[in-house]
Amino acid sequence: MNFKRYMLLLVISSVLVLAACGGDEETTSDDTDINYSEEVDYTIIGIEPGAGITVTTETAIEEGYDHLAGWELEQASTAAMVTELESAIANEEPIIVTGWNPHWKFAQFPDMKYLDDPEGIYGDAENIQTLVRNDFESDHPDAYEIIDRFYWEVEDMEEIMYEANESGLDIDEVAQQWVEENADAVAEWTDGVNEGDGSTIELVSTPWDSERASAGVLSAALESHGFDVEVTPVDPSIVFESLSSGDADATVAAWLPFTHADFYENVQDDVVDLGPNLEGAKIGLVVPAYMDIDSIEDLELAE
Ligand code: PBE
């Protein structure tokens, strides 16, 4: 609504400028430059308060970029962010969201772009890493072997998220199907490993679609090899705490080295890092491509 009022004012003021110039001059570029910061009310549409990207964005506002002083980070849920994004795009209105890949939305809206982050607050390419509790290897060497080998591609994860959204099926169900249809990939993780003895492996994960997909695929693969698996979705901070306390066995949901850096630092010595299970993830501030803005540096001090 703001945007429409602004456009109306813009049209009126252009007419006035043209009138003042006797109609023989074009408007200057300053007249048509949109102040996106004001348009979005100096507000970034964020997601859940407990997310890593929420903490990172608070750092960007409070420490990273002086001219973001006074900006707000709206925090509710991923679903609320997606709803606001959809409605902004439908009306070609400006919006700035906290965004990440892999995410099925980017498959549906390829015309989105990350704002450049010259201060490097959001980091570069991110991995999704596998962590296990100390002693997990000696307690469950066979499950450990499969979890250690678990590795897949951005496209695989996005395929599952996208399929679940298109079909309305639960991500777990789509992940189960993926395991049945991708026997070659699963064989790379399980070949030569002893069958499970039916003992239960406790995976801990986060509630986003990306990690529901990876936890779903890994548990289906483990179950196809004779293990029982329980998956508990919790906030990122709890993922790290429950591994360090030994309450959970493993996670494939750690976004490192940036997104979950603060959580990881607290428990670093009490968990075992098995490295990336997916490379090429990313987080940052994201805008629709129709916004003529490229960098966080282009945002302006709140008034
Ligand atoms: N995310 C998706 C999560 C991790 C997975 C980027 C929204 C976060 O903690 O920010």
mmCIF file of C-alpha atoms and ligand atoms in Angstrom:
data_model
loop_
_atom_site.group_PDB
_atom_site.id
_atom_site.type_symbol
_atom_site.label_atom_id
_atom_site.label_comp_id
_atom_site.label_asym_id
_atom_site.label_seq_id
_atom_site.Cartn_x
_atom_site.Cartn_y
_atom_site.Cartn_z
ATOM 1 C CA MET A 1 0.000 0.000 0.000
ATOM 2 C CA ASN A 2 2.858 2.297 0.912
ATOM 3 C CA PHE A 3 4.435 1.468 -2.378
ATOM 4 C CA LYS A 4 1.305 2.353 -4.348
ATOM 5 C CA ARG A 5 0.956 5.656 -2.543
ATOM 6 C CA TYR A 6 4.603 6.309 -3.270
ATOM 7 C CA MET A 7 4.187 5.499 -6.946
ATOM 8 C CA LEU A 8 1.218 7.836 -7.096
ATOM 9 C CA LEU A 9 3.261 10.614 -5.493
ATOM 10 C CA LEU A 10 6.063 9.828 -7.881
ATOM 11 C CA VAL A 11 3.744 10.164 -10.855
ATOM 12 C CA ILE A 12 2.257 13.399 -9.508
ATOM 13 C CA SER A 13 5.664 14.900 -8.729
ATOM 14 C CA SER A 14 6.988 13.864 -12.158
ATOM 15 C CA VAL A 15 4.053 15.644 -13.741
ATOM 16 C CA LEU A 16 4.807 18.717 -11.610
ATOM 17 C CA VAL A 17 8.479 18.627 -12.562
ATOM 18 C CA LEU A 18 7.568 18.228 -16.201
ATOM 19 C CA ALA A 19 5.077 21.084 -15.886
ATOM 20 C CA ALA A 20 7.657 23.299 -14.178
ATOM 21 C CA CYS A 21 10.091 22.606 -16.988
ATOM 22 C CA GLY A 22 7.517 23.416 -19.548
ATOM 23 C CA GLY A 23 7.405 19.772 -20.558
ATOM 24 C CA ASP A 24 10.624 19.939 -22.529
ATOM 25 C CA GLU A 25 12.848 18.031 -20.082
ATOM 26 C CA GLU A 26 12.905 14.479 -18.758
ATOM 27 C CA THR A 27 12.808 13.930 -15.006
ATOM 28 C CA THR A 28 16.253 13.565 -13.478
ATOM 29 C CA SER A 29 17.278 10.157 -12.244
ATOM 30 C CA ASP A 30 17.017 11.410 -8.648
ATOM 31 C CA ASP A 31 13.294 11.826 -9.040
ATOM 32 C CA THR A 32 12.846 8.209 -10.005
ATOM 33 C CA ASP A 33 15.285 6.646 -7.539
ATOM 34 C CA ILE A 34 13.211 4.656 -5.101
ATOM 35 C CA ASN A 35 14.276 4.774 -1.469
ATOM 36 C CA TYR A 36 13.774 1.081 -0.812
ATOM 37 C CA SER A 37 14.802 1.419 2.826
ATOM 38 C CA GLU A 38 11.929 3.781 3.505
ATOM 39 C CA GLU A 39 9.611 1.694 1.333
ATOM 40 C CA VAL A 40 10.168 -1.407 3.456
ATOM 41 C CA ASP A 41 9.870 0.705 6.592
ATOM 42 C CA TYR A 42 13.457 -0.105 7.600
ATOM 43 C CA THR A 43 12.293 -3.658 8.288
ATOM 44 C CA ILE A 44 13.754 -7.008 7.279
ATOM 45 C CA ILE A 45 11.280 -9.884 7.241
ATOM 46 C CA GLY A 46 12.939 -12.650 9.217
ATOM 47 C CA ILE A 47 11.943 -16.129 10.388
ATOM 48 C CA GLU A 48 11.931 -17.967 13.743
ATOM 49 C CA PRO A 49 13.706 -16.263 16.673
ATOM 50 C CA GLY A 50 15.814 -19.398 17.305
ATOM 51 C CA ALA A 51 17.263 -19.686 13.793
ATOM 52 C CA GLY A 52 20.941 -19.182 13.087
ATOM 53 C CA ILE A 53 20.103 -16.687 10.347
ATOM 54 C CA THR A 54 18.173 -14.618 12.911
ATOM 55 C CA VAL A 55 21.236 -14.347 15.140
ATOM 56 C CA THR A 56 23.423 -13.524 12.118
ATOM 57 C CA THR A 57 21.027 -10.810 10.953
ATOM 58 C CA GLU A 58 20.942 -9.261 14.426
ATOM 59 C CA THR A 59 24.748 -9.159 14.255
ATOM 60 C CA ALA A 60 24.558 -7.489 10.824
ATOM 61 C CA ILE A 61 22.229 -4.817 12.213
ATOM 62 C CA GLU A 62 23.985 -4.264 15.530
ATOM 63 C CA GLU A 63 27.648 -4.658 14.616
ATOM 64 C CA GLY A 64 28.145 -5.284 10.909
ATOM 65 C CA TYR A 65 26.672 -2.264 9.154
ATOM 66 C CA ASP A 66 26.486 1.147 10.857
ATOM 67 C CA HIS A 67 23.767 2.347 8.512
ATOM 68 C CA LEU A 68 21.457 -0.490 9.604
ATOM 69 C CA ALA A 69 21.216 1.115 13.066
ATOM 70 C CA GLY A 70 17.532 1.484 13.878
ATOM 71 C CA TRP A 71 16.438 -1.226 11.429
ATOM 72 C CA GLU A 72 13.989 -3.879 12.669
ATOM 73 C CA LEU A 73 14.158 -7.633 12.134
ATOM 74 C CA GLU A 74 10.598 -8.941 12.097
ATOM 75 C CA GLN A 75 10.606 -12.426 13.657
ATOM 76 C CA ALA A 76 7.770 -14.901 13.407
ATOM 77 C CA SER A 77 8.088 -18.021 11.277
ATOM 78 C CA THR A 78 9.355 -19.259 7.945
ATOM 79 C CA ALA A 79 5.741 -19.733 6.811
ATOM 80 C CA ALA A 80 4.921 -16.104 7.674
ATOM 81 C CA MET A 81 8.007 -14.896 5.791
ATOM 82 C CA VAL A 82 7.048 -16.917 2.715
ATOM 83 C CA THR A 83 3.483 -15.540 2.839
ATOM 84 C CA GLU A 84 4.761 -11.949 2.964
ATOM 85 C CA LEU A 85 7.210 -12.682 0.160
ATOM 86 C CA GLU A 86 4.485 -14.182 -2.033
ATOM 87 C CA SER A 87 2.205 -11.220 -1.548
ATOM 88 C CA ALA A 88 5.001 -8.689 -2.188
ATOM 89 C CA ILE A 89 5.960 -10.495 -5.400
ATOM 90 C CA ALA A 90 2.337 -10.686 -6.546
ATOM 91 C CA ASN A 91 2.129 -6.882 -6.185
ATOM 92 C CA GLU A 92 5.714 -6.135 -7.297
ATOM 93 C CA GLU A 93 6.305 -4.409 -3.981
ATOM 94 C CA PRO A 94 9.731 -4.119 -2.381
ATOM 95 C CA ILE A 95 10.590 -6.574 0.387
ATOM 96 C CA ILE A 96 13.795 -7.736 2.088
ATOM 97 C CA VAL A 97 13.809 -11.208 3.656
ATOM 98 C CA THR A 98 16.315 -13.437 5.380
ATOM 99 C CA GLY A 99 16.800 -16.193 2.812
ATOM 100 C CA TRP A 100 18.819 -19.336 2.249
ATOM 101 C CA ASN A 101 19.640 -22.155 -0.143
ATOM 102 C CA PRO A 102 18.760 -24.951 -0.488
ATOM 103 C CA HIS A 103 15.144 -23.757 -0.362
ATOM 104 C CA TRP A 104 12.241 -24.874 -2.557
ATOM 105 C CA LYS A 105 11.030 -21.250 -2.879
ATOM 106 C CA PHE A 106 14.080 -20.451 -4.966
ATOM 107 C CA ALA A 107 13.057 -23.172 -7.371
ATOM 108 C CA GLN A 108 9.660 -21.472 -7.718
ATOM 109 C CA PHE A 109 10.956 -17.870 -7.724
ATOM 110 C CA PRO A 110 14.317 -17.982 -9.529
ATOM 111 C CA ASP A 111 14.083 -14.191 -9.918
ATOM 112 C CA MET A 112 15.389 -13.530 -6.407
ATOM 113 C CA LYS A 113 18.867 -12.255 -5.566
ATOM 114 C CA TYR A 114 21.154 -12.095 -2.544
ATOM 115 C CA LEU A 115 22.303 -8.614 -1.562
ATOM 116 C CA ASP A 116 26.101 -8.341 -1.595
ATOM 117 C CA ASP A 117 27.541 -8.501 1.887
ATOM 118 C CA PRO A 118 30.877 -6.618 1.749
ATOM 119 C CA GLU A 119 31.426 -7.031 5.506
ATOM 120 C CA GLY A 120 31.168 -10.811 5.153
ATOM 121 C CA ILE A 121 28.671 -11.190 8.009
ATOM 122 C CA TYR A 122 26.750 -13.959 6.240
ATOM 123 C CA GLY A 123 29.924 -15.551 4.946
ATOM 124 C CA ASP A 124 30.483 -17.244 1.664
ATOM 125 C CA ALA A 125 29.481 -20.730 0.673
ATOM 126 C CA GLU A 126 28.221 -22.656 3.630
ATOM 127 C CA ASN A 127 28.220 -26.405 4.285
ATOM 128 C CA ILE A 128 25.654 -28.526 6.017
ATOM 129 C CA GLN A 129 27.716 -30.735 8.306
ATOM 130 C CA THR A 130 27.336 -33.967 10.195
ATOM 131 C CA LEU A 131 28.120 -34.043 13.904
ATOM 132 C CA VAL A 132 27.941 -36.950 16.352
ATOM 133 C CA ARG A 133 28.297 -37.173 20.104
ATOM 134 C CA ASN A 134 31.600 -38.304 21.622
ATOM 135 C CA ASP A 135 31.609 -42.138 22.012
ATOM 136 C CA PHE A 136 28.993 -42.626 19.293
ATOM 137 C CA GLU A 137 31.550 -44.357 17.066
ATOM 138 C CA SER A 138 32.497 -46.900 19.734
ATOM 139 C CA ASP A 139 28.870 -47.440 20.832
ATOM 140 C CA HIS A 140 27.421 -47.860 17.304
ATOM 141 C CA PRO A 141 30.276 -48.415 14.810
ATOM 142 C CA ASP A 142 28.014 -49.595 11.961
ATOM 143 C CA ALA A 143 25.494 -46.762 12.174
ATOM 144 C CA TYR A 144 28.446 -44.403 12.588
ATOM 145 C CA GLU A 145 29.921 -45.655 9.311
ATOM 146 C CA ILE A 146 26.693 -44.964 7.386
ATOM 147 C CA ILE A 147 26.208 -41.543 8.983
ATOM 148 C CA ASP A 148 29.843 -40.660 8.257
ATOM 149 C CA ARG A 149 29.432 -41.598 4.585
ATOM 150 C CA PHE A 150 26.103 -39.757 4.146
ATOM 151 C CA TYR A 151 26.659 -37.097 1.450
ATOM 152 C CA TRP A 152 24.434 -35.639 -1.257
ATOM 153 C CA GLU A 153 23.908 -32.641 -3.530
ATOM 154 C CA VAL A 154 21.924 -29.387 -3.298
ATOM 155 C CA GLU A 155 19.751 -30.568 -6.219
ATOM 156 C CA ASP A 156 18.799 -33.776 -4.372
ATOM 157 C CA MET A 157 17.641 -31.880 -1.331
ATOM 158 C CA GLU A 158 15.733 -29.296 -3.374
ATOM 159 C CA GLU A 159 14.057 -32.064 -5.387
ATOM 160 C CA ILE A 160 12.571 -33.509 -2.205
ATOM 161 C CA MET A 161 11.447 -30.142 -0.821
ATOM 162 C CA TYR A 162 9.940 -29.123 -4.137
ATOM 163 C CA GLU A 163 8.184 -32.475 -4.638
ATOM 164 C CA ALA A 164 6.693 -32.344 -1.123
ATOM 165 C CA ASN A 165 5.375 -28.841 -1.761
ATOM 166 C CA GLU A 166 3.939 -29.719 -5.171
ATOM 167 C CA SER A 167 2.327 -32.988 -4.111
ATOM 168 C CA GLY A 168 1.227 -31.995 -0.620
ATOM 169 C CA LEU A 169 2.841 -35.195 0.687
ATOM 170 C CA ASP A 170 4.774 -35.149 3.926
ATOM 171 C CA ILE A 171 8.521 -34.600 3.475
ATOM 172 C CA ASP A 172 9.202 -37.879 5.331
ATOM 173 C CA GLU A 173 7.151 -39.754 2.779
ATOM 174 C CA VAL A 174 8.906 -38.106 -0.165
ATOM 175 C CA ALA A 175 12.283 -38.789 1.496
ATOM 176 C CA GLN A 176 11.340 -42.459 1.886
ATOM 177 C CA GLN A 177 10.453 -42.607 -1.829
ATOM 178 C CA TRP A 178 13.743 -40.896 -2.710
ATOM 179 C CA VAL A 179 15.655 -43.617 -0.851
ATOM 180 C CA GLU A 180 13.714 -46.323 -2.715
ATOM 181 C CA GLU A 181 14.364 -44.636 -6.076
ATOM 182 C CA ASN A 182 18.036 -43.788 -5.509
ATOM 183 C CA ALA A 183 19.467 -47.164 -4.588
ATOM 184 C CA ASP A 184 22.868 -46.241 -6.045
ATOM 185 C CA ALA A 185 23.317 -43.243 -3.766
ATOM 186 C CA VAL A 186 22.130 -45.226 -0.755
ATOM 187 C CA ALA A 187 24.510 -48.083 -1.637
ATOM 188 C CA GLU A 188 27.425 -45.659 -1.426
ATOM 189 C CA TRP A 189 26.498 -44.997 2.185
ATOM 190 C CA THR A 190 25.645 -48.557 3.213
ATOM 191 C CA ASP A 191 27.639 -51.036 1.073
ATOM 192 C CA GLY A 192 29.747 -53.401 3.139
ATOM 193 C CA VAL A 193 28.393 -52.119 6.470
ATOM 194 C CA ASN A 194 26.984 -54.727 8.870
ATOM 195 C CA GLU A 195 23.189 -54.778 9.116
ATOM 196 C CA GLY A 196 21.797 -53.034 12.189
ATOM 197 C CA ASP A 197 20.918 -55.049 15.254
ATOM 198 C CA GLY A 198 17.654 -53.134 15.668
ATOM 199 C CA SER A 199 19.174 -50.681 18.135
ATOM 200 C CA THR A 200 17.722 -47.184 18.043
ATOM 201 C CA ILE A 201 19.721 -44.257 16.674
ATOM 202 C CA GLU A 202 18.639 -40.852 17.965
ATOM 203 C CA LEU A 203 18.936 -38.193 15.275
ATOM 204 C CA VAL A 204 18.413 -34.595 16.261
ATOM 205 C CA SER A 205 17.483 -32.052 13.618
ATOM 206 C CA THR A 206 15.916 -28.641 12.985
ATOM 207 C CA PRO A 207 12.344 -28.034 11.778
ATOM 208 C CA TRP A 208 13.087 -26.466 8.353
ATOM 209 C CA ASP A 209 12.161 -28.319 5.169
ATOM 210 C CA SER A 210 15.828 -28.653 4.181
ATOM 211 C CA GLU A 211 16.658 -30.596 7.345
ATOM 212 C CA ARG A 212 13.388 -32.514 7.392
ATOM 213 C CA ALA A 213 14.515 -33.763 3.972
ATOM 214 C CA SER A 214 18.041 -34.762 5.040
ATOM 215 C CA ALA A 215 16.945 -36.339 8.335
ATOM 216 C CA GLY A 216 14.188 -38.165 6.425
ATOM 217 C CA VAL A 217 16.577 -39.549 3.828
ATOM 218 C CA LEU A 218 19.244 -40.597 6.323
ATOM 219 C CA SER A 219 16.733 -42.294 8.606
ATOM 220 C CA ALA A 220 15.103 -44.135 5.689
ATOM 221 C CA ALA A 221 18.571 -45.294 4.595
ATOM 222 C CA LEU A 222 19.463 -46.448 8.117
ATOM 223 C CA GLU A 223 16.113 -48.202 8.506
ATOM 224 C CA SER A 224 16.578 -49.977 5.174
ATOM 225 C CA HIS A 225 19.783 -51.332 6.728
ATOM 226 C CA GLY A 226 18.196 -52.720 9.892
ATOM 227 C CA PHE A 227 18.401 -49.790 12.298
ATOM 228 C CA ASP A 228 15.589 -48.106 14.195
ATOM 229 C CA VAL A 229 15.746 -44.340 14.027
ATOM 230 C CA GLU A 230 14.083 -41.581 15.988
ATOM 231 C CA VAL A 231 14.250 -38.022 14.687
ATOM 232 C CA THR A 232 13.677 -35.118 17.091
ATOM 233 C CA PRO A 233 13.234 -31.666 15.524
ATOM 234 C CA VAL A 234 14.353 -28.816 17.807
ATOM 235 C CA ASP A 235 15.885 -25.332 17.674
ATOM 236 C CA PRO A 236 19.518 -25.172 16.480
ATOM 237 C CA SER A 237 20.803 -24.348 19.989
ATOM 238 C CA ILE A 238 19.230 -27.563 21.306
ATOM 239 C CA VAL A 239 20.715 -29.609 18.450
ATOM 240 C CA PHE A 240 24.195 -28.660 19.633
ATOM 241 C CA GLU A 241 23.414 -28.973 23.350
ATOM 242 C CA SER A 242 21.836 -32.400 23.066
ATOM 243 C CA LEU A 243 24.858 -33.763 21.186
ATOM 244 C CA SER A 244 27.314 -32.353 23.720
ATOM 245 C CA SER A 245 25.297 -33.742 26.634
ATOM 246 C CA GLY A 246 25.015 -37.125 24.889
ATOM 247 C CA ASP A 247 21.191 -37.017 24.811
ATOM 248 C CA ALA A 248 21.253 -37.352 21.017
ATOM 249 C CA ASP A 249 23.539 -39.443 18.799
ATOM 250 C CA ALA A 250 23.934 -37.463 15.599
ATOM 251 C CA THR A 251 22.759 -34.586 13.440
ATOM 252 C CA VAL A 252 23.027 -33.815 9.733
ATOM 253 C CA ALA A 253 21.632 -30.295 10.258
ATOM 254 C CA ALA A 254 24.645 -28.175 11.305
ATOM 255 C CA TRP A 255 25.087 -25.130 9.013
ATOM 256 C CA LEU A 256 28.776 -24.182 9.233
ATOM 257 C CA PRO A 257 31.074 -22.321 9.334
ATOM 258 C CA PHE A 258 28.773 -19.255 9.645
ATOM 259 C CA THR A 259 25.076 -19.815 10.351
ATOM 260 C CA HIS A 260 25.472 -21.893 13.513
ATOM 261 C CA ALA A 261 28.940 -20.646 14.485
ATOM 262 C CA ASP A 262 27.833 -19.314 17.882
ATOM 263 C CA PHE A 263 26.084 -22.550 18.846
ATOM 264 C CA TYR A 264 28.978 -24.663 17.601
ATOM 265 C CA GLU A 265 31.647 -22.719 19.496
ATOM 266 C CA ASN A 266 29.942 -23.535 22.799
ATOM 267 C CA VAL A 267 30.188 -27.301 22.309
ATOM 268 C CA GLN A 268 33.139 -27.702 19.944
ATOM 269 C CA ASP A 269 35.168 -29.934 22.279
ATOM 270 C CA ASP A 270 32.242 -32.159 23.220
ATOM 271 C CA VAL A 271 31.133 -33.262 19.744
ATOM 272 C CA VAL A 272 32.782 -34.944 16.758
ATOM 273 C CA ASP A 273 32.593 -33.106 13.428
ATOM 274 C CA LEU A 274 32.335 -35.535 10.499
ATOM 275 C CA GLY A 275 32.472 -32.805 7.846
ATOM 276 C CA PRO A 276 30.024 -31.731 5.131
ATOM 277 C CA ASN A 277 27.075 -33.862 4.020
ATOM 278 C CA LEU A 278 26.154 -31.109 1.521
ATOM 279 C CA GLU A 279 28.251 -28.325 0.012
ATOM 280 C CA GLY A 280 27.053 -25.092 -1.567
ATOM 281 C CA ALA A 281 24.474 -23.881 0.943
ATOM 282 C CA LYS A 282 24.122 -20.130 1.502
ATOM 283 C CA ILE A 283 22.351 -17.590 3.709
ATOM 284 C CA GLY A 284 21.850 -13.836 3.400
ATOM 285 C CA LEU A 285 19.465 -10.980 2.769
ATOM 286 C CA VAL A 286 17.360 -11.694 -0.290
ATOM 287 C CA VAL A 287 15.213 -9.416 -2.483
ATOM 288 C CA PRO A 288 13.110 -9.918 -5.612
ATOM 289 C CA ALA A 289 15.085 -9.229 -8.809
ATOM 290 C CA TYR A 290 12.788 -6.326 -9.776
ATOM 291 C CA MET A 291 14.286 -4.283 -6.931
ATOM 292 C CA ASP A 292 17.062 -2.102 -8.295
ATOM 293 C CA ILE A 293 19.445 -2.668 -5.407
ATOM 294 C CA ASP A 294 22.517 -4.922 -5.155
ATOM 295 C CA SER A 295 24.184 -4.595 -1.799
ATOM 296 C CA ILE A 296 23.478 -4.293 1.911
ATOM 297 C CA GLU A 297 25.599 -1.148 1.547
ATOM 298 C CA ASP A 298 22.765 0.385 -0.512
ATOM 299 C CA LEU A 299 20.384 0.306 2.457
ATOM 300 C CA GLU A 300 19.959 3.591 4.289
ATOM 301 C CA LEU A 301 19.939 4.709 7.890
ATOM 302 C CA ALA A 302 16.488 4.540 9.473
ATOM 303 C CA GLU A 303 14.873 7.920 9.947
HETATM 304 N N1 PBE B 1 18.020 -22.016 8.086
HETATM 305 C C1 PBE B 1 17.710 -23.272 7.418
HETATM 306 C C2 PBE B 1 18.417 -22.470 9.438
HETATM 307 C C3 PBE B 1 19.218 -23.670 9.210
HETATM 308 C C4 PBE B 1 18.516 -24.311 8.083
HETATM 309 C C5 PBE B 1 19.124 -21.371 7.358
HETATM 310 C C6 PBE B 1 16.839 -21.190 8.133
HETATM 311 C C7 PBE B 1 19.014 -21.456 10.410
HETATM 312 O O1 PBE B 1 19.366 -21.850 11.522
HETATM 313 O O2 PBE B 1 19.076 -20.270 10.086
#
